[in-house]
GROMACS .gro file of N, CA and C in nm:
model
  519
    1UNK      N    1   0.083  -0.118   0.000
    1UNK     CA    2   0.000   0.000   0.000
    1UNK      C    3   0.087   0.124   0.000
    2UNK      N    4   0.173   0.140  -0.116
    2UNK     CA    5   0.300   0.193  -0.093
    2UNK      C    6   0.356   0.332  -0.010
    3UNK      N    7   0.362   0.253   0.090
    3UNK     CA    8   0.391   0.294   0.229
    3UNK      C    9   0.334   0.313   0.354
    4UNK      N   10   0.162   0.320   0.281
    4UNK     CA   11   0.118   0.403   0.410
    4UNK      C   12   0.133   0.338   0.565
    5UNK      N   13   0.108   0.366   0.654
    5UNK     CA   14   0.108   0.302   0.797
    5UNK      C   15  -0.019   0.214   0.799
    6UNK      N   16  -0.054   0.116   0.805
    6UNK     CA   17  -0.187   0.061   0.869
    6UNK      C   18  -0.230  -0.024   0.977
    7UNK      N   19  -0.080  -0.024   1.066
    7UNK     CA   20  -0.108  -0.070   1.163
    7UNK      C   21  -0.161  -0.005   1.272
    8UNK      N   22  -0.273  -0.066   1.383
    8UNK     CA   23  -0.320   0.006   1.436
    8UNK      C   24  -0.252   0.035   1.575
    9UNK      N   25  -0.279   0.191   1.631
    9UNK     CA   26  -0.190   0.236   1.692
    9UNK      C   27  -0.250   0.325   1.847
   10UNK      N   28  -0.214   0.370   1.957
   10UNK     CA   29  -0.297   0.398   2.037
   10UNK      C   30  -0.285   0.612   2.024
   11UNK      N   31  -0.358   0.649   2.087
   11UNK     CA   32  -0.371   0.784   2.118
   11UNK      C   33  -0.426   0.822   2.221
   12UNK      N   34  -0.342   0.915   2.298
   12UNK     CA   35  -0.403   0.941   2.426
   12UNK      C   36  -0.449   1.127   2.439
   13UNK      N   37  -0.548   1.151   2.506
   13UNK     CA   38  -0.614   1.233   2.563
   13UNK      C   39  -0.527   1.325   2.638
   14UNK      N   40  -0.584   1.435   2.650
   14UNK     CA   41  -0.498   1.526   2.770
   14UNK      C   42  -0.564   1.498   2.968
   15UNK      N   43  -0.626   1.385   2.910
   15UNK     CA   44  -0.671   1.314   3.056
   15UNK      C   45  -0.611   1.160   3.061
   16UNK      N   46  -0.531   1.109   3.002
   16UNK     CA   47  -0.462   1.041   2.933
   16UNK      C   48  -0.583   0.893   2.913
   17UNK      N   49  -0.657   0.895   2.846
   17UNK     CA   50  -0.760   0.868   2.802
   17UNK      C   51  -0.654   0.783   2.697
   18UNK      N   52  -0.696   0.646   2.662
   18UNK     CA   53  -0.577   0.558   2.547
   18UNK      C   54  -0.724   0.507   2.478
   19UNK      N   55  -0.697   0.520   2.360
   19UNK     CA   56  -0.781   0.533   2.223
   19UNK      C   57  -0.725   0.451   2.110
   20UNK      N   58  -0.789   0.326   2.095
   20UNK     CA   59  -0.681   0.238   1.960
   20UNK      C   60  -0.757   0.302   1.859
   21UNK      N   61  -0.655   0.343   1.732
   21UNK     CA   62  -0.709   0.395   1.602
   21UNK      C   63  -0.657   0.317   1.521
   22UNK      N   64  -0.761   0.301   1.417
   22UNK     CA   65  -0.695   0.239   1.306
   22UNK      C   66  -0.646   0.361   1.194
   23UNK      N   67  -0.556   0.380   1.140
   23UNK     CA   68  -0.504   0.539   1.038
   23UNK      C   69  -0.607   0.521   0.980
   24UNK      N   70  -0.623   0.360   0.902
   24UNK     CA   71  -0.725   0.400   0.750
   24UNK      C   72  -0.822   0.416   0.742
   25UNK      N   73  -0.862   0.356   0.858
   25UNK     CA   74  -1.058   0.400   0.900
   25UNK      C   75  -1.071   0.525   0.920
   26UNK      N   76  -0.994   0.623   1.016
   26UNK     CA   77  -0.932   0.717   1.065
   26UNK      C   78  -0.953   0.853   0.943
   27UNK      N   79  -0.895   0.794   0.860
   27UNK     CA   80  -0.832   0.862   0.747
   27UNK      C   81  -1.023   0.861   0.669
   28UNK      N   82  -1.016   0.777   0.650
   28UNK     CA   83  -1.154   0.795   0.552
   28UNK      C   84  -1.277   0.839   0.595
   29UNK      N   85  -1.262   0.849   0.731
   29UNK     CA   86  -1.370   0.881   0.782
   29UNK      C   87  -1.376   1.043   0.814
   30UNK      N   88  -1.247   1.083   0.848
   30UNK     CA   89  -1.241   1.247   0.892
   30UNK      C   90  -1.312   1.332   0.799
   31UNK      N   91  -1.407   1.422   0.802
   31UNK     CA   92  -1.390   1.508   0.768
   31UNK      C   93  -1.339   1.640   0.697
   32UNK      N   94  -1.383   1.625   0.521
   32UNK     CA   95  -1.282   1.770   0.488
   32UNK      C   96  -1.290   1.895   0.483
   33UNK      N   97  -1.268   1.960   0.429
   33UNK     CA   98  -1.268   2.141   0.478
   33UNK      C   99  -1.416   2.139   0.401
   34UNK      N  100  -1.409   2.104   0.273
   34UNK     CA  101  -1.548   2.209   0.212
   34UNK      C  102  -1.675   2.047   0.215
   35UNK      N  103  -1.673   2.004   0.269
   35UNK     CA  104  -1.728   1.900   0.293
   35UNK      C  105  -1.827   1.935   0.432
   36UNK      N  106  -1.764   2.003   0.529
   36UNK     CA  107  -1.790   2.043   0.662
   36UNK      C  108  -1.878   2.176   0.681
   37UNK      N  109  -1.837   2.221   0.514
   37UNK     CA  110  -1.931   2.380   0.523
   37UNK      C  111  -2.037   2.363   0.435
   38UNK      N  112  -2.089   2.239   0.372
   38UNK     CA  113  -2.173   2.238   0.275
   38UNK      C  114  -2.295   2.213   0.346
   39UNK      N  115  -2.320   2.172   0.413
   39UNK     CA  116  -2.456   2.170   0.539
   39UNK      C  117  -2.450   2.287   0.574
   40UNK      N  118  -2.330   2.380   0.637
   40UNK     CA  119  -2.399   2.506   0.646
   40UNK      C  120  -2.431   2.624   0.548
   41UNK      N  121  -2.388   2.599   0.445
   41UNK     CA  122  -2.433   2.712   0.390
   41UNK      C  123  -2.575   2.638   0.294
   42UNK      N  124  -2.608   2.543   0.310
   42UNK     CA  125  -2.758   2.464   0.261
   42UNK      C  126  -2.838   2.506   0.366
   43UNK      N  127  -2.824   2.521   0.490
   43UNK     CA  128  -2.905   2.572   0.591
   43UNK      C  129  -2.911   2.735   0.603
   44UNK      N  130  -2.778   2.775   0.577
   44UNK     CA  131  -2.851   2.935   0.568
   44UNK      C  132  -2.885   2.964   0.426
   45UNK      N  133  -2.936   2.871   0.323
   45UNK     CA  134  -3.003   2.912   0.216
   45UNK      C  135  -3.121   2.899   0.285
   46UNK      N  136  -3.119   2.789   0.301
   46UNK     CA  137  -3.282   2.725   0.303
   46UNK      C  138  -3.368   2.869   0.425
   47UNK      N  139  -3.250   2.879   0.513
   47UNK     CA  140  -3.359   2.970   0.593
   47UNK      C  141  -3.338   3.144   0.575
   48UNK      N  142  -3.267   3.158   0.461
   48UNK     CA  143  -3.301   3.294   0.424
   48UNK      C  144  -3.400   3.286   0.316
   49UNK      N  145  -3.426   3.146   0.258
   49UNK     CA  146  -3.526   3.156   0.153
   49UNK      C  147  -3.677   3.147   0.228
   50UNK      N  148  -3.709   3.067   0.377
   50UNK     CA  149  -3.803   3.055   0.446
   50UNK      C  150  -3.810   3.199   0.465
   51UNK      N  151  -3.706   3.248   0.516
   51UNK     CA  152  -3.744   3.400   0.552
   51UNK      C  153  -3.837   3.519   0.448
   52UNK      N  154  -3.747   3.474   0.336
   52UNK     CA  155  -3.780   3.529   0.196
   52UNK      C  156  -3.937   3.543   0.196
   53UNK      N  157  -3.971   3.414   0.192
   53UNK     CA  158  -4.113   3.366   0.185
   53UNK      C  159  -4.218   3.413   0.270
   54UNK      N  160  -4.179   3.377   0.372
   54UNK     CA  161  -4.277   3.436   0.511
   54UNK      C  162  -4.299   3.587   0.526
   55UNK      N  163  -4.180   3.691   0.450
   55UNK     CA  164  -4.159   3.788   0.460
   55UNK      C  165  -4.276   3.833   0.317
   56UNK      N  166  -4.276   3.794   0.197
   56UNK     CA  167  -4.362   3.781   0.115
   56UNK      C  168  -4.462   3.774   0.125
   57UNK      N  169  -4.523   3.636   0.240
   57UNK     CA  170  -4.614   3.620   0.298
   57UNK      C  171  -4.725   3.732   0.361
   58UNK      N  172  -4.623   3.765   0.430
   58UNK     CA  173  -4.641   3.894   0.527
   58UNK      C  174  -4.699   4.051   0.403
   59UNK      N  175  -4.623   4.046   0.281
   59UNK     CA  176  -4.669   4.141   0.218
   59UNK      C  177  -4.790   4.124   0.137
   60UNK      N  178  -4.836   3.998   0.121
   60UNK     CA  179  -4.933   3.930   0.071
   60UNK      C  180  -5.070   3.974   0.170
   61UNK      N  181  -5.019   3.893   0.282
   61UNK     CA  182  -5.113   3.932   0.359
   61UNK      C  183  -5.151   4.103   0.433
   62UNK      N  184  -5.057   4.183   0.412
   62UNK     CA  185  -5.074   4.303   0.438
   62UNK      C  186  -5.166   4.383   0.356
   63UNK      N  187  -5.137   4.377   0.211
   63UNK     CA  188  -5.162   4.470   0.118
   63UNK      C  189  -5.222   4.429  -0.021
   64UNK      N  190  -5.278   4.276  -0.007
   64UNK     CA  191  -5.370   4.218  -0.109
   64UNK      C  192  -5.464   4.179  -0.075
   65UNK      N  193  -5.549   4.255  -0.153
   65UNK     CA  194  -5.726   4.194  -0.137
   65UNK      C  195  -5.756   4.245  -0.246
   66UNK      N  196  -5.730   4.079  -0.365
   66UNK     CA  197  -5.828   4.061  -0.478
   66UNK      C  198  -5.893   3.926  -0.471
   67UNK      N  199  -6.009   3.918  -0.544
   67UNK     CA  200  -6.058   4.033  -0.579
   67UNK      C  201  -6.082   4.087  -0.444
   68UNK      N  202  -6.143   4.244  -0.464
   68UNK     CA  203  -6.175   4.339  -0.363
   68UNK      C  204  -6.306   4.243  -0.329
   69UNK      N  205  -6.269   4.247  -0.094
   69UNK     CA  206  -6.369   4.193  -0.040
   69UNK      C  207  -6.506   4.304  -0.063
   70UNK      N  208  -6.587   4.221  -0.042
   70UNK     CA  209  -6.733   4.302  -0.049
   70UNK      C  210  -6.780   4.317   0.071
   71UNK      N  211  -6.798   4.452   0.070
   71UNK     CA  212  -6.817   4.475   0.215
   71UNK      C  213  -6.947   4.641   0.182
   72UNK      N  214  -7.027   4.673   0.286
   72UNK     CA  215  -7.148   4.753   0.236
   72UNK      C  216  -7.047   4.896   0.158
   73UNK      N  217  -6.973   4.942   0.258
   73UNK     CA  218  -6.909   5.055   0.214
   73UNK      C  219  -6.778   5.076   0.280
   74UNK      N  220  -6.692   5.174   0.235
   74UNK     CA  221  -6.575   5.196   0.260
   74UNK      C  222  -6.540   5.214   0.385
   75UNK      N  223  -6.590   5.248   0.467
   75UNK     CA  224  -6.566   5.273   0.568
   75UNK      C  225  -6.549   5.116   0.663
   76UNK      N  226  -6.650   5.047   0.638
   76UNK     CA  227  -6.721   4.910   0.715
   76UNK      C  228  -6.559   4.858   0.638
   77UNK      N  229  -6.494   4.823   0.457
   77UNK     CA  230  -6.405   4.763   0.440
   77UNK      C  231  -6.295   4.822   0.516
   78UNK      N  232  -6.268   4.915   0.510
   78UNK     CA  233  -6.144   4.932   0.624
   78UNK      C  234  -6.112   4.873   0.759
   79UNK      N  235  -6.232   4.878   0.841
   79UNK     CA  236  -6.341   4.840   0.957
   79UNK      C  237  -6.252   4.676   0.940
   80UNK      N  238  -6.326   4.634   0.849
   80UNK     CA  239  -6.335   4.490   0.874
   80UNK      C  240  -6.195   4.433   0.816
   81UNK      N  241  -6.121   4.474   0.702
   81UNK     CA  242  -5.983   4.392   0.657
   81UNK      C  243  -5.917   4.444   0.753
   82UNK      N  244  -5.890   4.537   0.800
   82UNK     CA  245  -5.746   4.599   0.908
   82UNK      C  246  -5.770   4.516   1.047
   83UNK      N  247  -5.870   4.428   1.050
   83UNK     CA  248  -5.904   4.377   1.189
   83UNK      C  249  -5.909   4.216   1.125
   84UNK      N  250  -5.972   4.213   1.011
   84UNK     CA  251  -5.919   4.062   0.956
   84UNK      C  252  -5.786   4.024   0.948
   85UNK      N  253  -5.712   4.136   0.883
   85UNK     CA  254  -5.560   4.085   0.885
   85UNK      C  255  -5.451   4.118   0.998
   86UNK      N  256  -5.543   4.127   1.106
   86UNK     CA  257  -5.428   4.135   1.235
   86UNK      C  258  -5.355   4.223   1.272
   87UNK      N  259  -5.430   4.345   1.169
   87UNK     CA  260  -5.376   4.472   1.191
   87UNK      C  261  -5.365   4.558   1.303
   88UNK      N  262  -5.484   4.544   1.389
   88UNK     CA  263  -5.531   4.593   1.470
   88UNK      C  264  -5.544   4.550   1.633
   89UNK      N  265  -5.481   4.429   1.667
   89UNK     CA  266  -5.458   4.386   1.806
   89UNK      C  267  -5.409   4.410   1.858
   90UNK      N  268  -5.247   4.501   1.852
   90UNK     CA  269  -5.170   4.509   1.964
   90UNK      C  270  -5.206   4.722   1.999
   91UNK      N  271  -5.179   4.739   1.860
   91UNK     CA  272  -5.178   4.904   1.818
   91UNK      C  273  -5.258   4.890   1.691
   92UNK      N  274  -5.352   5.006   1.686
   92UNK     CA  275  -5.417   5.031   1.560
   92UNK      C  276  -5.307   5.074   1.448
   93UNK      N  277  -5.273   4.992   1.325
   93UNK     CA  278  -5.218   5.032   1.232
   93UNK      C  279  -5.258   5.173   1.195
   94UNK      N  280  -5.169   5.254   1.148
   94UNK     CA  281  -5.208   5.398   1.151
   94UNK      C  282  -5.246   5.446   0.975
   95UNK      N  283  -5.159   5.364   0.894
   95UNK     CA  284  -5.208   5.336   0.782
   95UNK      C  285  -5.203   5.245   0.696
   96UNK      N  286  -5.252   5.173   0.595
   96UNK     CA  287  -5.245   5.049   0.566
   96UNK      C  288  -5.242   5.069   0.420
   97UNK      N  289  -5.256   5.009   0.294
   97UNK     CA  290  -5.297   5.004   0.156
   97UNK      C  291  -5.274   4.843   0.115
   98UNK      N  292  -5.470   4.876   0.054
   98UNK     CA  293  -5.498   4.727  -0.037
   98UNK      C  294  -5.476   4.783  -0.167
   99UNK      N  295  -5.433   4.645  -0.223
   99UNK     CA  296  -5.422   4.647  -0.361
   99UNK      C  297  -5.526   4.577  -0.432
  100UNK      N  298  -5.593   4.568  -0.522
  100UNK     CA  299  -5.692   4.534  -0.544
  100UNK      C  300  -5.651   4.444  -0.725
  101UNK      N  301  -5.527   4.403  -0.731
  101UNK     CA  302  -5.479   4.330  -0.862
  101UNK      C  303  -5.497   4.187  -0.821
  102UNK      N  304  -5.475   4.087  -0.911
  102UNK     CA  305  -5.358   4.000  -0.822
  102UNK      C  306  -5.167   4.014  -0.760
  103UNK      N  307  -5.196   3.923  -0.662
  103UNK     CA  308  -5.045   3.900  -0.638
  103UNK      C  309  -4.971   3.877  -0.728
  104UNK      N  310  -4.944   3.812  -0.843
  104UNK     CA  311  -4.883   3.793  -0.972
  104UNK      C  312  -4.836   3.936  -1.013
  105UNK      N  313  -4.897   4.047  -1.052
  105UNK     CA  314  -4.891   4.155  -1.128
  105UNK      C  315  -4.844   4.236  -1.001
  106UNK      N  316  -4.800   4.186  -0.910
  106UNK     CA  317  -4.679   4.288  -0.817
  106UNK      C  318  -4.595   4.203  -0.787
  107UNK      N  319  -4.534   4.082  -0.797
  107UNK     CA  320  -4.443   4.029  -0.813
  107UNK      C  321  -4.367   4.094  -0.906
  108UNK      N  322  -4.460   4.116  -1.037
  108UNK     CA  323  -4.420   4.126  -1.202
  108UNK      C  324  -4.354   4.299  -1.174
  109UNK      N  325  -4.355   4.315  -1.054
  109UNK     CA  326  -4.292   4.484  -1.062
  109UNK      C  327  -4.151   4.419  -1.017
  110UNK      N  328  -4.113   4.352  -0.944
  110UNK     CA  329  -3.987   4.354  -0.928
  110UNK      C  330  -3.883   4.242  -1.036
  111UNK      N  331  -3.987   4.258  -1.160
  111UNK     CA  332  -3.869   4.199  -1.289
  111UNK      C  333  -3.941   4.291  -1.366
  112UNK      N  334  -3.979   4.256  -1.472
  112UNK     CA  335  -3.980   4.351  -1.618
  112UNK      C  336  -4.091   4.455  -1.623
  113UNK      N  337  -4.219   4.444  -1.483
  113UNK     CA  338  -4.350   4.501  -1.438
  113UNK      C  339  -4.312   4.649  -1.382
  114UNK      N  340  -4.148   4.689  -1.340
  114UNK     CA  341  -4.132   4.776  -1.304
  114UNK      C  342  -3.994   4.865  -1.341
  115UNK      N  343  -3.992   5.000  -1.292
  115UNK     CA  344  -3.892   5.045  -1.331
  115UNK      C  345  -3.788   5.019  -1.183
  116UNK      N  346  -3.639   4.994  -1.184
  116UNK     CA  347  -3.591   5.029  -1.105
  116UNK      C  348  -3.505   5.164  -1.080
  117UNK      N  349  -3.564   5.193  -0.966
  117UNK     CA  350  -3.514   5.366  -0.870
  117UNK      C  351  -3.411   5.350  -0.818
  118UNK      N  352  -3.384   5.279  -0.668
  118UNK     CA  353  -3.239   5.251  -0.631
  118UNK      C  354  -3.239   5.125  -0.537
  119UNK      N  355  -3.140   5.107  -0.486
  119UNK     CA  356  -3.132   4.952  -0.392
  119UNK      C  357  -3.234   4.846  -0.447
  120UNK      N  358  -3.339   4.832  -0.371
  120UNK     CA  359  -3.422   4.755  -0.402
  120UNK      C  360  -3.567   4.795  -0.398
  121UNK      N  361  -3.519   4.936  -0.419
  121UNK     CA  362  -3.692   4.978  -0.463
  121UNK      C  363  -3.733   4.968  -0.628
  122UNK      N  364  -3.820   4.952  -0.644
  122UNK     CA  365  -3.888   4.941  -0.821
  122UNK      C  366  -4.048   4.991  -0.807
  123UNK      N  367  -4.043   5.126  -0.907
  123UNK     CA  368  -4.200   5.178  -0.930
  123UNK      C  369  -4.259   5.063  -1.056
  124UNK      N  370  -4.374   5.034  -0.994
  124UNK     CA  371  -4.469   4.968  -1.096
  124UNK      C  372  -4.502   5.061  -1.245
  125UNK      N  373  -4.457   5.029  -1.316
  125UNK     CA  374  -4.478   5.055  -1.491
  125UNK      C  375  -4.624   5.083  -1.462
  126UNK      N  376  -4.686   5.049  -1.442
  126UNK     CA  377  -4.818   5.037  -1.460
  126UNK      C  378  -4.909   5.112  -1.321
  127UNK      N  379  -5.044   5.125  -1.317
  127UNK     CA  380  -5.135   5.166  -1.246
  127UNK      C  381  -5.254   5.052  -1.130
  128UNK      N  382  -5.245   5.069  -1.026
  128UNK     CA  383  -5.362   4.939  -0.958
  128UNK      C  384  -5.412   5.031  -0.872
  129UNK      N  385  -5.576   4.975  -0.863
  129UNK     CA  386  -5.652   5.023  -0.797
  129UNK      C  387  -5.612   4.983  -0.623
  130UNK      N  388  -5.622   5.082  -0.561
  130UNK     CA  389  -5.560   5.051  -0.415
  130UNK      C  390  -5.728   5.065  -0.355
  131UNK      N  391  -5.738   5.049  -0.170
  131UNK     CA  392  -5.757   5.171  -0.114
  131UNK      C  393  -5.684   5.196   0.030
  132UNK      N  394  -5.611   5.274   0.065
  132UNK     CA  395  -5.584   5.345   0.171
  132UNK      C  396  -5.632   5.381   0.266
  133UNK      N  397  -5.651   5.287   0.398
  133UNK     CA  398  -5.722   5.321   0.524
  133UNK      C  399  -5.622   5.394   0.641
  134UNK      N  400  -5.687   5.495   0.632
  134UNK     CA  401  -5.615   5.586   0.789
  134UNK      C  402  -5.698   5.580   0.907
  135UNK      N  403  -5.600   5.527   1.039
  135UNK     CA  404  -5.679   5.548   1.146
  135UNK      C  405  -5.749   5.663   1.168
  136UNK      N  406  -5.874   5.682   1.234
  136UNK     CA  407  -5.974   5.781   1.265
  136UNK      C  408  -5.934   5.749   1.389
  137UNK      N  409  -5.966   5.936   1.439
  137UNK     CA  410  -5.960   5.993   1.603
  137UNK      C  411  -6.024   5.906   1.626
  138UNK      N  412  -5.982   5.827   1.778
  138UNK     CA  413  -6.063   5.810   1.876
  138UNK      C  414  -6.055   5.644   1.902
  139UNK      N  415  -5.964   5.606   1.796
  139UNK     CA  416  -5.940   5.492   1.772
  139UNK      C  417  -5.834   5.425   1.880
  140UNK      N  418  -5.880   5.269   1.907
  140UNK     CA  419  -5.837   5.199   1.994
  140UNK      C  420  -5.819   5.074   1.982
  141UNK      N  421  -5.682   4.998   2.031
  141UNK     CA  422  -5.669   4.865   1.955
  141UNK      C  423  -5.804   4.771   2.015
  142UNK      N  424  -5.792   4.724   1.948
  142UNK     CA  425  -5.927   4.573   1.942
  142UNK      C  426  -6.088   4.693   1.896
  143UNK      N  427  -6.061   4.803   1.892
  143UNK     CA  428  -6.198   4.870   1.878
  143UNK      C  429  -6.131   4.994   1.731
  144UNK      N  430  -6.040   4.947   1.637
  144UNK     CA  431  -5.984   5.079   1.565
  144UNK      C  432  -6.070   5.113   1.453
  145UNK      N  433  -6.080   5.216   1.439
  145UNK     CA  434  -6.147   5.259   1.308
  145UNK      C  435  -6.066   5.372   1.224
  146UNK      N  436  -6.135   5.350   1.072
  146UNK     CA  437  -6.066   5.369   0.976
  146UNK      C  438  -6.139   5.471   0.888
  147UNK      N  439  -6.100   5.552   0.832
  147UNK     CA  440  -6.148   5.627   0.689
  147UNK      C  441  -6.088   5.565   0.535
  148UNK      N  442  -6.162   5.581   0.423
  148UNK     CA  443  -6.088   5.467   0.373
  148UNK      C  444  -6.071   5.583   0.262
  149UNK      N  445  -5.965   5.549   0.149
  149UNK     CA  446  -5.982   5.697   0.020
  149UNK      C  447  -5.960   5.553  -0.119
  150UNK      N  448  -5.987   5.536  -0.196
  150UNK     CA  449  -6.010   5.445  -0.276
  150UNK      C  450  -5.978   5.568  -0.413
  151UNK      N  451  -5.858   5.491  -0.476
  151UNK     CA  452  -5.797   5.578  -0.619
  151UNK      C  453  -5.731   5.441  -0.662
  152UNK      N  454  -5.671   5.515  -0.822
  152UNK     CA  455  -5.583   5.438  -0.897
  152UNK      C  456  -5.437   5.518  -0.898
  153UNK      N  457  -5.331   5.466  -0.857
  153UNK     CA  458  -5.224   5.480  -0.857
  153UNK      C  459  -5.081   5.427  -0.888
  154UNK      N  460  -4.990   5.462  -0.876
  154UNK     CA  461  -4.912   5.351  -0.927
  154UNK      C  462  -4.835   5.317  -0.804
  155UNK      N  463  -4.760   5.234  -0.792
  155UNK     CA  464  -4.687   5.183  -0.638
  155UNK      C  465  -4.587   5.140  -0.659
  156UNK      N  466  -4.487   5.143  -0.544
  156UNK     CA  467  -4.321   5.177  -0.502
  156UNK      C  468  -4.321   5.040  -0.431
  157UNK      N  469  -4.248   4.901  -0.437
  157UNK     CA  470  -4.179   4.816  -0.378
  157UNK      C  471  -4.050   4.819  -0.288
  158UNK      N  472  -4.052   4.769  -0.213
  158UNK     CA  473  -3.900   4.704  -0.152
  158UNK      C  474  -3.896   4.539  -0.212
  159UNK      N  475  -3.829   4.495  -0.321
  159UNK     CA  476  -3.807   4.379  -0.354
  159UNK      C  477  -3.677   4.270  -0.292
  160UNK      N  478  -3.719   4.152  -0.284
  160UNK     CA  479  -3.590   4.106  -0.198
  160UNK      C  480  -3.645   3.949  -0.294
  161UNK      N  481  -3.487   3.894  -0.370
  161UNK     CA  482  -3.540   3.780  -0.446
  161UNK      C  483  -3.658   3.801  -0.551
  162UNK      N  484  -3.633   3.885  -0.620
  162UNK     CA  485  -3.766   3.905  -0.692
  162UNK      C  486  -3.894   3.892  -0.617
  163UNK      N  487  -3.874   3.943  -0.546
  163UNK     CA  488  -4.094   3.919  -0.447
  163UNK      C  489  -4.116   4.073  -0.372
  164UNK      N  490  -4.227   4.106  -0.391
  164UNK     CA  491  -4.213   4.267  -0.298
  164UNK      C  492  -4.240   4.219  -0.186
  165UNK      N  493  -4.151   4.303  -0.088
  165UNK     CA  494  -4.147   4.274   0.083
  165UNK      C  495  -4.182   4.383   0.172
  166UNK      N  496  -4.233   4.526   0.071
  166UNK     CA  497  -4.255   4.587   0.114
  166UNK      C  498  -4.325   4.704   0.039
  167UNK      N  499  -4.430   4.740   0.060
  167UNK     CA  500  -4.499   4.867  -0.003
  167UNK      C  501  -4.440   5.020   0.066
  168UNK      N  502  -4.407   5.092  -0.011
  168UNK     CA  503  -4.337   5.175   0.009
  168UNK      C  504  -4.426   5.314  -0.022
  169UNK      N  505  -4.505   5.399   0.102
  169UNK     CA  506  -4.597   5.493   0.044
  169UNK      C  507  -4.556   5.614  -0.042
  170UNK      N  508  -4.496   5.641  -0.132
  170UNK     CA  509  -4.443   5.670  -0.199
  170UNK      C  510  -4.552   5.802  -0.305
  171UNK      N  511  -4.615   5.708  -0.370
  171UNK     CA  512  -4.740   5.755  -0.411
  171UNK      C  513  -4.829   5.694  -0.340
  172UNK      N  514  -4.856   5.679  -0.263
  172UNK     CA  515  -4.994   5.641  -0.143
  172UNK      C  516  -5.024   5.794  -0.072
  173UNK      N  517  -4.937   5.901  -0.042
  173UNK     CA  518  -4.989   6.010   0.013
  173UNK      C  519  -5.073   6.075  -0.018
   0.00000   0.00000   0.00000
């Protein structure tokens, strides 16, 4: 086996702990450098891409309602999505904006759907019907109320991985 050692041999501990090794088992079994980092950097993909997602999630669930829920009037939809989507339990959200597209066609802003401005903001090419609920005086969490202003506008992303992670009021004022 030209040369190697394969007889087996002892090793001791700094508690003098005696350990029979065999080299070649030894040898094949250790561990190599980029062998040792490939689990971790598969795990911080996987959980910056969970993050990715949930964070998506989160913008999904913030700022989409298509189609638009039916609700008697604007006021009652503000009323009722800002308290459906969990807006409203700890602190009354102070302002919010639905989009009224699908999710698809604001994805589509952070590739060819939009222009890019800087870092990771991108204005939508295009126009979607929103509406914009502002807390009303007097308002209190678990009891908040809303005024609602319902227009067509165009809208400002924070994109991360191609997905918006963030509505940016930009043109919402």
């Amino acid at each position: 086996m030209d040369g190697a050692v394969t007889e087996i041999h002892h090793s001791d501990d700094s508690k003098g702990t005696r350990t029979w090794v065999d080299p070649v088992t030894e040898m094949a079994m250790a561990p190599r450098g980029p062998v040792l980092l490939l689990p971790l950097v598969l795990l911080t993909t996987g959980l910056a891409q969970i993050t990715d997602g949930a964070s998506y999630q989160q913008f999904v669930n913030q700022h989409v309602d298509f189609p638009r829920s039916r609700v008697p009037n604007n006021q009652n939809y503000c009323d009722l999505l800002m308290q459906r989507r969990a807006l409203t339990h700890l602190v009354c959200k102070p302002i919010n904006t639905f989009i009224h597209e699908p999710a698809g066609q604001l994805r589509d802003i952070c590739r060819r759907g939009g222009r890019h401005i800087k870092r990771n903001l991108y204005d939508s090419k295009r126009t979607f019907r929103v509406t914009t609920c502002r807390e009303a005086p007097g308002s209190r969490p678990r009891h908040c109320r809303y005024r609602a202003s319902v227009r067509v506008t165009r809208v400002r992303v924070a994109c991360n991985s191609n997905l918006p992670m963030h509505l940016d009021p930009k043109y919402l004022s």
